[in-house]
Amino acid sequence: MNDSVRIEESAVAWLIRREQPEWNEQAQLELNAWLAESTAHRVAWLRMEHGWRRVDRLAALKSPVVASASAAERAQRSRLPWLWAAAASALVSLLAVLFATIYAPYGDTQRFVTAIGGHETVPLRDGSKVELNTDTKLRADVDEKARTVWLDKGEAYFEVAHDGRPFVVYAGDQRVVVLGTHFSVRRDHGRLSVVVAEGKVRMETVHSDKQIPPAIATRGQMIVAEANSMLVAPAPPQKLESELAWRHGYLMFDKTSLTEAVTEFNRYNDKKLGILDADAGKMRISGNFEATNVDAFVRLLQRAYGLTIRDDGKRIGIAD
Amino acid sequence: MLEAGQVDEWFTREVLPLEPALMRFLRRNWRNESELQDLRQELYVRLYESAGSGLPAQTKPFVFTAARNLLINHVRRARIVPMELVADLDALNIAVDMLTPEREVTARDELRQLQLGLDRLPPRCREVVVLRRVEGLSQREVAVRLGVGEDTVEKQMSFGMRALIDFMLGGSGKIRRRPGALRKTKAIDHE
């Protein structure tokens, strides 16, 4: 019966293993098999996973408290190098940023652009894949030491090849440090959102007077950065699917306001939709739509929702 | 029968948050501290399995009644029961723990708790956890930076995670290691 320690150790070993970049479908099947072996395995796993999610969420918010709680006490124990290590690594990454910013334009930079409605998957020189969504502009630079991507505009989904070099995505004032493998970054106006499908990423503010702690998101979470704030939110499977539906050419709405839906469609199409009265904009719609097929969407609004459509060839107006 | 996902969800959302109160109850009524983890594990298995045929309407009484029954069974099964092992079976009162409302915990409290948990870890172990989770280094990067093997990093990480999780769930944060593991990690701590 002294098994509980051993089982707990196994559960943690699985948790650790799941976060390694090598994690794949085969490994998931092995985990499933282990879980199916006994209820004891399953409850230990649930407990560890639950506890670890909490620790992680806090660690993501940590900096001010965790790093500074007892400076005096820490000074006494100054043999502990981790605070110094942290400071040193912050300096190193700062230098790396400066270096990258100064030299990147002269390097052998790959550039990618998609038009409105475009959708393309491109390889980077390190073997990573980037899937560009509509109206997107992106540069990538790979050298012996680092892999750097600048998302100048739009949205992209990254499948990062596993190698020792760090992989960093810059978008405006934010920087996303990749600790895992599959995630998307979307930039619109003052807002940056990162959805993590697999692995883990860390988002940091590059230059800002204010000290904003970095945020870490793991699989099934998203980070939204706006102005001077960062929010880590859960992205359950459904949400994940709808956030990434564009990869299959679809937009997924779930009780989305018509105003938001129209904004989404306009990202993909030259022929813009406009809402002519506020009431129509508040209407909630659900469903999957082909992102570049505005006409089908408009027909549905007309027939199913009884809205009035005015199409002058360049713009489509929607009214109640 | 319910689907596994539903029971998982129930277990995570409703049972695990009761752990601090549950452990208080077990600790008060079971003198042998080293058996608490096994008791908890056994209890969780029972709860999970009986929920498979239908979720209880009220989780808290369900959990505490099961805990009480488990202790009683253990006493009955034991051939020799030390006098002080269970103070008094009839006095196995679950009301105290059951009626204690779950304290509202703010994010700030939780952060403080996490800080405390980190401070309690052995220095080497804490260093590994911080580098991995806060700094976001990979296992290999941590190994290189600290000049140790990857398996050492993994062992420290595993121990640190278990201790932190236990502490965050209201335990003492003192985790049992298996004898073999203990010797090895001790040597690392004191190198």
Coordinates of C-alpha atoms in Angstrom, one line a residue:
Chain A
M1 CA 0.0 0.0 0.0
N2 CA 3.1 2.2 0.2
D3 CA 2.5 2.7 -3.5
S4 CA 1.2 6.2 -3.2
V5 CA 4.6 7.8 -3.2
R6 CA 5.6 5.8 -6.3
I7 CA 2.4 6.6 -8.1
E8 CA 2.8 10.3 -7.3
E9 CA 6.3 10.3 -8.6
S10 CA 5.1 8.7 -11.8
A11 CA 2.3 11.2 -12.2
V12 CA 4.8 14.1 -11.8
A13 CA 7.2 12.4 -14.2
W14 CA 4.4 12.4 -16.8
L15 CA 3.6 16.0 -16.1
I16 CA 7.3 16.9 -16.7
R17 CA 7.5 14.8 -19.7
R18 CA 4.3 16.3 -21.2
E19 CA 6.0 19.7 -21.2
Q20 CA 9.1 18.6 -23.0
P21 CA 9.2 19.7 -26.7
E22 CA 9.4 16.0 -27.7
W23 CA 5.9 15.3 -26.5
N24 CA 3.8 13.8 -29.3
E25 CA 0.8 11.7 -30.0
Q26 CA 2.6 8.5 -29.2
A27 CA 3.5 9.8 -25.8
Q28 CA -0.1 10.9 -25.2
L29 CA -1.3 7.4 -25.9
E30 CA 1.2 6.0 -23.4
L31 CA 0.0 8.5 -20.8
N32 CA -3.6 7.5 -21.6
A33 CA -2.7 3.8 -21.1
W34 CA -1.0 4.6 -17.8
L35 CA -4.1 6.5 -16.6
A36 CA -6.3 3.6 -17.7
E37 CA -4.3 1.1 -15.7
S38 CA -5.9 2.1 -12.3
T39 CA -8.0 4.7 -10.6
A40 CA -5.0 5.3 -8.3
H41 CA -3.1 6.5 -11.3
R42 CA -5.9 8.7 -12.4
V43 CA -6.6 10.4 -9.1
A44 CA -2.9 11.1 -8.5
W45 CA -2.6 12.6 -12.0
L46 CA -5.7 14.8 -11.5
R47 CA -4.3 16.0 -8.2
M48 CA -0.9 16.8 -9.5
E49 CA -2.2 18.4 -12.6
H50 CA -4.6 20.6 -10.6
G51 CA -2.0 21.6 -8.1
W52 CA 0.6 22.3 -10.8
R53 CA -1.7 24.5 -12.8
R54 CA -2.2 26.6 -9.7
V55 CA 1.5 26.9 -9.1
D56 CA 2.1 27.7 -12.7
R57 CA -0.6 30.4 -12.9
L58 CA 1.0 32.0 -9.9
A59 CA 4.5 31.7 -11.3
A60 CA 3.3 33.5 -14.4
L61 CA 2.1 36.4 -12.3
K62 CA 5.0 36.2 -9.9
S63 CA 7.7 38.7 -10.4
P64 CA 7.0 41.5 -7.9
V65 CA 6.1 39.2 -5.0
V66 CA 8.0 36.1 -5.5
A67 CA 11.2 37.7 -6.6
S68 CA 11.3 40.5 -4.0
A69 CA 9.5 39.2 -0.9
S70 CA 12.4 39.0 1.4
A71 CA 15.4 40.8 0.0
A72 CA 17.2 40.9 3.4
E73 CA 16.7 37.3 4.1
R74 CA 17.9 36.5 0.7
A75 CA 21.0 38.6 1.1
Q76 CA 21.9 36.5 4.1
R77 CA 21.6 33.4 2.1
S78 CA 23.6 35.0 -0.7
R79 CA 25.1 31.7 -1.6
L80 CA 21.9 31.2 -3.4
P81 CA 22.7 32.2 -6.9
W82 CA 19.2 32.1 -8.4
L83 CA 18.4 35.8 -8.0
W84 CA 21.7 36.7 -9.5
A85 CA 21.1 34.2 -12.2
A86 CA 17.8 35.8 -12.9
A87 CA 19.3 39.2 -13.1
A88 CA 22.1 38.0 -15.3
S89 CA 19.7 36.3 -17.7
A90 CA 17.5 39.5 -17.8
L91 CA 20.6 41.4 -18.8
V92 CA 21.6 38.8 -21.4
S93 CA 18.1 38.9 -23.0
L94 CA 18.2 42.7 -22.9
L95 CA 21.5 42.7 -24.8
A96 CA 20.0 40.1 -27.2
V97 CA 17.1 42.4 -27.9
L98 CA 19.4 45.4 -28.6
F99 CA 21.6 43.2 -30.8
A100 CA 18.7 41.8 -32.7
T101 CA 17.1 45.2 -33.2
I102 CA 20.3 46.8 -34.5
Y103 CA 21.6 44.1 -36.7
A104 CA 18.5 42.3 -37.9
P105 CA 17.8 44.6 -40.9
Y106 CA 21.2 43.9 -42.3
G107 CA 21.1 40.1 -41.8
D108 CA 19.8 37.6 -44.2
T109 CA 16.2 38.2 -43.4
Q110 CA 13.3 36.2 -44.8
R111 CA 10.2 38.3 -45.5
F112 CA 6.6 37.1 -45.9
V113 CA 3.5 39.0 -46.8
T114 CA -0.1 37.8 -47.4
A115 CA -2.8 39.9 -49.0
I116 CA -6.3 40.4 -47.6
G117 CA -8.0 36.9 -47.7
G118 CA -4.5 35.3 -48.1
H119 CA -3.4 32.3 -46.2
E120 CA 0.0 30.7 -46.6
T121 CA 2.3 28.3 -44.9
V122 CA 6.0 29.0 -45.2
P123 CA 9.1 27.2 -43.9
L124 CA 11.8 29.1 -41.9
R125 CA 15.4 28.2 -42.4
D126 CA 15.5 26.3 -39.1
G127 CA 12.8 23.9 -40.2
S128 CA 10.0 25.7 -38.3
K129 CA 6.7 26.3 -40.0
V130 CA 4.8 29.5 -40.0
E131 CA 1.2 29.7 -41.2
L132 CA 0.2 33.3 -42.1
N133 CA -3.3 34.4 -41.9
T134 CA -5.0 37.2 -43.9
D135 CA -3.3 40.6 -44.3
T136 CA -0.1 39.6 -42.5
K137 CA 3.5 40.8 -42.7
L138 CA 6.3 38.9 -41.0
R139 CA 10.1 38.8 -41.0
A140 CA 12.3 36.0 -39.8
D141 CA 16.0 35.8 -39.1
V142 CA 17.8 32.6 -38.2
D143 CA 21.4 32.6 -37.2
E144 CA 23.7 30.2 -35.2
K145 CA 22.6 31.7 -31.9
A146 CA 19.0 32.7 -32.2
R147 CA 15.8 32.6 -34.2
T148 CA 13.9 35.8 -34.3
V149 CA 10.6 36.7 -35.9
W150 CA 8.9 40.0 -36.2
L151 CA 5.2 40.0 -36.7
D152 CA 4.7 43.4 -38.2
K153 CA 1.1 43.0 -38.8
G154 CA -1.7 40.4 -38.8
E155 CA -1.7 36.8 -37.4
A156 CA 0.4 33.7 -37.6
Y157 CA 0.5 30.2 -36.2
F158 CA 3.9 28.8 -35.4
E159 CA 5.1 25.2 -35.3
V160 CA 8.6 25.6 -33.9
A161 CA 11.2 23.1 -34.8
H162 CA 13.0 21.8 -31.7
D163 CA 16.6 22.8 -31.5
G164 CA 18.7 24.5 -28.9
R165 CA 18.4 28.0 -30.2
P166 CA 15.9 30.3 -28.6
F167 CA 12.9 31.3 -30.7
V168 CA 11.5 34.8 -30.0
V169 CA 8.6 36.6 -31.7
Y170 CA 8.5 40.4 -31.5
A171 CA 5.2 42.2 -32.0
G172 CA 5.2 45.9 -31.3
D173 CA 6.2 46.3 -27.7
Q174 CA 5.7 42.7 -26.8
R175 CA 8.0 39.8 -27.2
V176 CA 6.9 36.2 -27.1
V177 CA 9.6 33.7 -26.0
V178 CA 8.8 30.3 -27.1
L179 CA 9.3 27.5 -24.6
G180 CA 7.1 25.1 -26.4
T181 CA 6.1 24.3 -29.9
H182 CA 2.7 25.3 -31.3
F183 CA 1.0 28.6 -30.8
S184 CA -0.5 31.6 -32.7
V185 CA 0.1 35.3 -32.3
R186 CA -2.4 37.9 -33.5
R187 CA -1.7 41.5 -33.6
D188 CA -4.5 44.1 -34.1
H189 CA -4.3 47.7 -33.2
G190 CA -3.1 48.0 -29.6
R191 CA -3.8 44.4 -28.7
L192 CA -1.7 41.3 -29.0
S193 CA -3.1 37.8 -28.3
V194 CA -1.3 34.6 -28.1
V195 CA -3.0 31.2 -28.1
V196 CA -1.0 28.2 -27.1
A197 CA -2.0 24.9 -28.7
E198 CA 1.0 23.0 -27.4
G199 CA 3.9 23.6 -25.1
K200 CA 4.5 26.9 -23.5
V201 CA 5.3 30.6 -24.2
R202 CA 6.3 33.6 -22.2
M203 CA 5.3 37.1 -23.1
E204 CA 7.3 40.1 -22.0
T205 CA 7.2 43.8 -22.7
V206 CA 10.2 45.0 -24.5
H207 CA 10.6 48.6 -23.8
S208 CA 8.4 50.3 -21.3
D209 CA 9.0 52.6 -18.4
K210 CA 6.7 50.4 -16.3
Q211 CA 7.8 47.1 -14.8
I212 CA 5.3 44.6 -16.1
P213 CA 5.9 41.1 -15.0
P214 CA 6.1 38.6 -17.9
A215 CA 3.2 36.2 -18.4
I216 CA 3.5 32.5 -19.1
A217 CA 0.8 30.6 -20.9
T218 CA 0.8 26.8 -21.3
R219 CA -1.2 24.5 -23.5
G220 CA -4.9 25.5 -23.4
Q221 CA -4.3 29.0 -22.3
M222 CA -4.1 32.4 -24.0
I223 CA -2.4 35.7 -23.2
V224 CA -4.0 39.0 -24.2
A225 CA -1.8 42.1 -23.9
E226 CA -3.3 45.5 -24.2
A227 CA -1.9 48.9 -23.2
N228 CA 0.1 48.1 -20.0
S229 CA -1.6 44.9 -19.0
M230 CA -1.3 41.2 -19.7
L231 CA -4.0 38.7 -18.9
V232 CA -3.6 35.0 -18.9
A233 CA -6.9 33.3 -19.6
P234 CA -8.0 29.7 -20.1
A235 CA -8.6 28.6 -23.6
P236 CA -10.6 25.4 -23.3
P237 CA -10.7 23.1 -26.3
Q238 CA -13.7 24.8 -27.9
K239 CA -12.2 28.2 -27.6
L240 CA -8.9 26.9 -28.9
E241 CA -10.7 25.5 -31.9
S242 CA -12.5 28.7 -32.7
E243 CA -9.4 30.9 -32.2
L244 CA -7.5 28.7 -34.6
A245 CA -10.3 28.0 -37.1
W246 CA -8.7 30.4 -39.6
R247 CA -6.1 27.7 -40.2
H248 CA -8.8 25.8 -42.0
G249 CA -10.2 28.9 -43.7
Y250 CA -13.1 29.3 -41.3
L251 CA -14.4 31.7 -38.8
M252 CA -16.2 30.2 -35.8
F253 CA -18.7 32.3 -33.9
D254 CA -20.4 31.3 -30.7
K255 CA -23.0 33.9 -29.7
T256 CA -20.7 36.5 -31.1
S257 CA -22.1 40.0 -31.6
L258 CA -22.6 41.0 -35.2
T259 CA -20.3 43.9 -34.8
E260 CA -17.4 41.6 -33.8
A261 CA -18.3 39.1 -36.5
V262 CA -18.2 41.9 -39.1
T263 CA -14.8 43.0 -37.9
E264 CA -13.6 39.5 -38.3
F265 CA -14.9 39.2 -41.8
N266 CA -13.4 42.5 -42.8
R267 CA -10.0 41.2 -41.9
Y268 CA -10.3 38.7 -44.8
N269 CA -12.1 40.6 -47.5
D270 CA -11.6 43.6 -49.6
K271 CA -15.4 44.2 -49.9
K272 CA -16.1 45.5 -46.4
L273 CA -19.2 45.0 -44.3
G274 CA -20.6 47.9 -42.4
I275 CA -23.3 48.0 -39.7
L276 CA -25.9 50.7 -40.3
D277 CA -27.7 50.7 -37.0
A278 CA -26.7 49.8 -33.4
D279 CA -29.4 47.3 -32.8
A280 CA -28.3 45.1 -35.6
G281 CA -24.8 45.2 -34.3
K282 CA -25.8 43.8 -30.9
M283 CA -27.4 40.8 -32.5
R284 CA -25.7 37.5 -31.5
I285 CA -24.8 34.9 -34.1
S286 CA -23.3 31.4 -34.0
G287 CA -22.0 29.1 -36.6
N288 CA -19.0 28.3 -38.8
F289 CA -18.4 30.4 -41.9
E290 CA -15.9 30.4 -44.7
A291 CA -13.8 33.4 -44.0
T292 CA -13.6 34.6 -47.6
N293 CA -17.2 33.9 -48.6
V294 CA -18.9 37.2 -47.5
D295 CA -21.8 36.6 -49.8
A296 CA -22.8 33.4 -48.1
F297 CA -22.6 35.1 -44.7
V298 CA -24.7 38.0 -46.0
R299 CA -27.3 35.7 -47.5
L300 CA -27.6 34.0 -44.1
L301 CA -28.1 37.3 -42.3
Q302 CA -30.8 38.2 -44.8
R303 CA -32.7 34.9 -44.8
A304 CA -32.2 33.5 -41.3
Y305 CA -32.1 36.7 -39.3
G306 CA -34.3 38.9 -41.5
L307 CA -31.8 41.8 -41.7
T308 CA -31.8 44.3 -44.5
I309 CA -28.8 44.2 -46.8
R310 CA -27.6 47.1 -49.0
D311 CA -24.9 46.2 -51.4
D312 CA -23.5 49.0 -53.5
G313 CA -20.8 46.9 -55.1
K314 CA -18.0 48.2 -52.9
R315 CA -19.5 48.0 -49.4
I316 CA -22.3 46.0 -47.9
G317 CA -24.5 47.7 -45.4
I318 CA -26.4 45.7 -42.8
A319 CA -29.5 47.2 -41.1
D320 CA -32.2 45.9 -38.8
Chain B
M1 CA -22.4 5.3 -15.9
L2 CA -20.9 8.7 -16.3
E3 CA -18.2 9.5 -18.8
A4 CA -14.6 9.7 -17.4
G5 CA -14.4 13.3 -18.3
Q6 CA -17.3 14.3 -16.1
V7 CA -15.9 12.5 -13.1
D8 CA -12.5 14.1 -13.8
E9 CA -14.1 17.5 -13.9
W10 CA -16.1 16.9 -10.7
F11 CA -13.0 15.5 -8.9
T12 CA -10.9 18.5 -9.9
R13 CA -13.5 21.2 -9.3
E14 CA -15.2 19.9 -6.2
V15 CA -13.1 17.3 -4.3
L16 CA -9.5 18.6 -4.6
P17 CA -10.4 22.1 -3.1
L18 CA -11.5 20.3 0.0
E19 CA -8.1 18.8 0.5
P20 CA -6.9 21.2 3.2
A21 CA -10.0 20.5 5.4
L22 CA -9.8 16.8 4.6
M23 CA -6.2 16.6 5.6
R24 CA -6.9 18.4 8.9
F25 CA -9.5 15.9 9.7
L26 CA -7.3 12.9 8.9
R27 CA -4.3 14.4 10.7
R28 CA -6.3 15.0 13.8
N29 CA -7.7 11.5 13.9
W30 CA -4.9 9.4 12.7
R31 CA -1.7 9.6 14.7
N32 CA 0.6 8.0 12.3
E33 CA 1.6 10.9 10.1
S34 CA 3.5 8.7 7.6
E35 CA 0.4 6.9 6.6
L36 CA -1.6 10.0 5.8
Q37 CA -0.6 10.1 2.2
D38 CA -1.6 6.5 1.6
L39 CA -4.9 7.2 3.4
R40 CA -5.6 10.2 1.2
Q41 CA -4.8 8.2 -1.9
E42 CA -7.0 5.3 -0.9
L43 CA -9.8 7.8 -0.2
Y44 CA -9.5 9.5 -3.5
V45 CA -9.7 6.2 -5.3
R46 CA -12.9 5.3 -3.5
L47 CA -14.5 8.7 -4.1
Y48 CA -13.6 8.6 -7.8
E49 CA -14.9 5.1 -8.3
S50 CA -18.2 5.6 -6.5
A51 CA -18.8 8.8 -8.4
G52 CA -18.6 6.8 -11.6
S53 CA -22.1 5.5 -11.0
G54 CA -23.5 9.0 -10.3
L55 CA -22.1 12.3 -8.9
P56 CA -23.3 13.1 -5.3
A57 CA -25.7 15.9 -4.9
Q58 CA -23.5 17.4 -2.2
T59 CA -19.8 16.8 -2.4
K60 CA -18.6 17.9 1.0
P61 CA -20.7 15.5 3.2
F62 CA -20.0 12.7 0.7
V63 CA -16.3 13.2 1.0
F64 CA -16.2 13.5 4.8
T65 CA -18.5 10.6 5.4
A66 CA -16.3 8.5 3.2
A67 CA -13.2 9.7 5.0
R68 CA -14.7 8.7 8.4
N69 CA -15.7 5.3 7.1
L70 CA -12.3 4.7 5.8
L71 CA -10.6 5.5 9.1
I72 CA -13.1 3.2 10.9
N73 CA -12.4 0.4 8.5
H74 CA -8.7 0.8 8.9
V75 CA -9.0 0.5 12.7
R76 CA -11.1 -2.6 12.4
R77 CA -8.8 -4.2 9.9
A78 CA -5.7 -3.6 12.0
R79 CA -4.9 -6.6 14.2
I80 CA -3.3 -4.6 16.9
V81 CA -4.5 -1.1 17.4
P82 CA -2.3 1.1 19.6
M83 CA -4.4 2.7 22.2
E84 CA -3.7 6.2 21.1
L85 CA -4.1 5.5 17.4
V86 CA -7.7 6.5 17.2
A87 CA -8.7 8.6 20.2
D88 CA -12.2 7.4 20.2
L89 CA -14.1 6.0 17.2
D90 CA -17.3 7.5 18.3
A91 CA -15.7 10.8 18.6
L92 CA -14.7 10.8 15.0
N93 CA -16.5 13.9 14.4
I94 CA -16.7 15.2 10.9
A95 CA -18.9 18.1 11.7
V96 CA -16.1 20.4 12.8
D97 CA -14.3 20.1 9.5
M98 CA -17.3 19.9 7.4
L99 CA -18.9 23.0 8.8
T100 CA -15.8 25.1 8.5
P101 CA -16.4 27.3 5.5
E102 CA -13.7 27.3 2.9
R103 CA -11.8 30.5 3.5
E104 CA -11.9 33.0 0.6
V105 CA -8.4 33.0 -0.7
T106 CA -7.2 36.0 -2.6
A107 CA -4.6 35.9 -5.3
R108 CA -2.3 37.8 -2.9
D109 CA -2.7 35.1 -0.3
E110 CA -1.9 32.5 -2.9
L111 CA 1.2 34.3 -4.0
R112 CA 2.4 34.5 -0.5
Q113 CA 1.7 30.8 -0.1
L114 CA 3.7 30.1 -3.2
Q115 CA 6.6 32.2 -1.9
L116 CA 6.5 30.3 1.4
G117 CA 6.4 27.0 -0.5
L118 CA 9.4 28.0 -2.6
D119 CA 11.3 29.1 0.5
R120 CA 10.8 25.7 2.1
L121 CA 12.4 23.8 -0.7
P122 CA 16.0 22.8 -0.4
P123 CA 18.2 25.5 -2.1
R124 CA 19.3 23.4 -5.1
C125 CA 15.8 22.2 -5.6
R126 CA 14.3 25.7 -5.5
E127 CA 16.9 26.9 -7.9
V128 CA 15.9 24.3 -10.4
V129 CA 12.2 25.0 -10.0
V130 CA 12.7 28.8 -10.4
L131 CA 14.9 28.4 -13.5
R132 CA 12.5 26.0 -15.1
R133 CA 9.2 27.6 -14.3
V134 CA 9.8 31.3 -13.7
E135 CA 12.7 31.8 -16.0
G136 CA 11.3 29.3 -18.5
L137 CA 14.6 27.5 -19.2
S138 CA 14.5 24.0 -20.7
Q139 CA 15.7 21.0 -18.7
R140 CA 18.8 21.0 -20.8
E141 CA 19.5 24.7 -20.3
V142 CA 19.1 24.3 -16.5
A143 CA 21.5 21.4 -16.5
V144 CA 24.1 23.3 -18.4
R145 CA 23.7 26.4 -16.3
L146 CA 24.0 24.5 -13.0
G147 CA 26.6 22.1 -14.3
V148 CA 24.7 19.0 -13.4
G149 CA 23.2 16.2 -15.4
E150 CA 19.7 16.4 -16.9
D151 CA 18.6 13.5 -14.8
T152 CA 19.5 15.5 -11.7
V153 CA 17.5 18.4 -12.9
E154 CA 14.5 16.1 -13.5
K155 CA 14.8 14.6 -10.1
Q156 CA 15.0 17.9 -8.4
M157 CA 12.1 19.2 -10.5
S158 CA 10.0 16.2 -9.7
F159 CA 10.6 16.6 -5.9
G160 CA 10.1 20.3 -6.0
M161 CA 6.8 20.0 -7.9
R162 CA 5.5 17.4 -5.5
A163 CA 6.4 19.5 -2.5
L164 CA 5.0 22.7 -3.9
I165 CA 1.8 21.1 -5.0
D166 CA 1.4 19.5 -1.6
F167 CA 2.0 22.8 0.1
M168 CA -0.4 24.7 -2.3
L169 CA -3.1 22.2 -1.5
G170 CA -2.8 22.8 2.2
G171 CA -0.3 20.2 3.1
S172 CA 3.0 20.6 5.0
G173 CA 5.1 20.7 1.9
K174 CA 7.1 17.9 3.4
I175 CA 7.2 15.1 0.9
R176 CA 8.3 11.6 1.4
R177 CA 10.9 10.3 -0.8
R178 CA 11.5 6.7 -1.5
P179 CA 14.6 5.5 0.4
G180 CA 16.7 5.2 -2.8
A181 CA 15.7 8.6 -4.1
L182 CA 16.3 10.2 -0.8
R183 CA 20.0 9.1 -0.5
K184 CA 20.8 10.4 -4.0
T185 CA 19.1 13.7 -3.7
K186 CA 20.6 14.3 -0.3
A187 CA 24.0 13.9 -1.7
I188 CA 23.2 16.5 -4.3
D189 CA 21.9 19.0 -1.7
H190 CA 25.1 18.8 0.3
E191 CA 27.6 18.7 -2.4

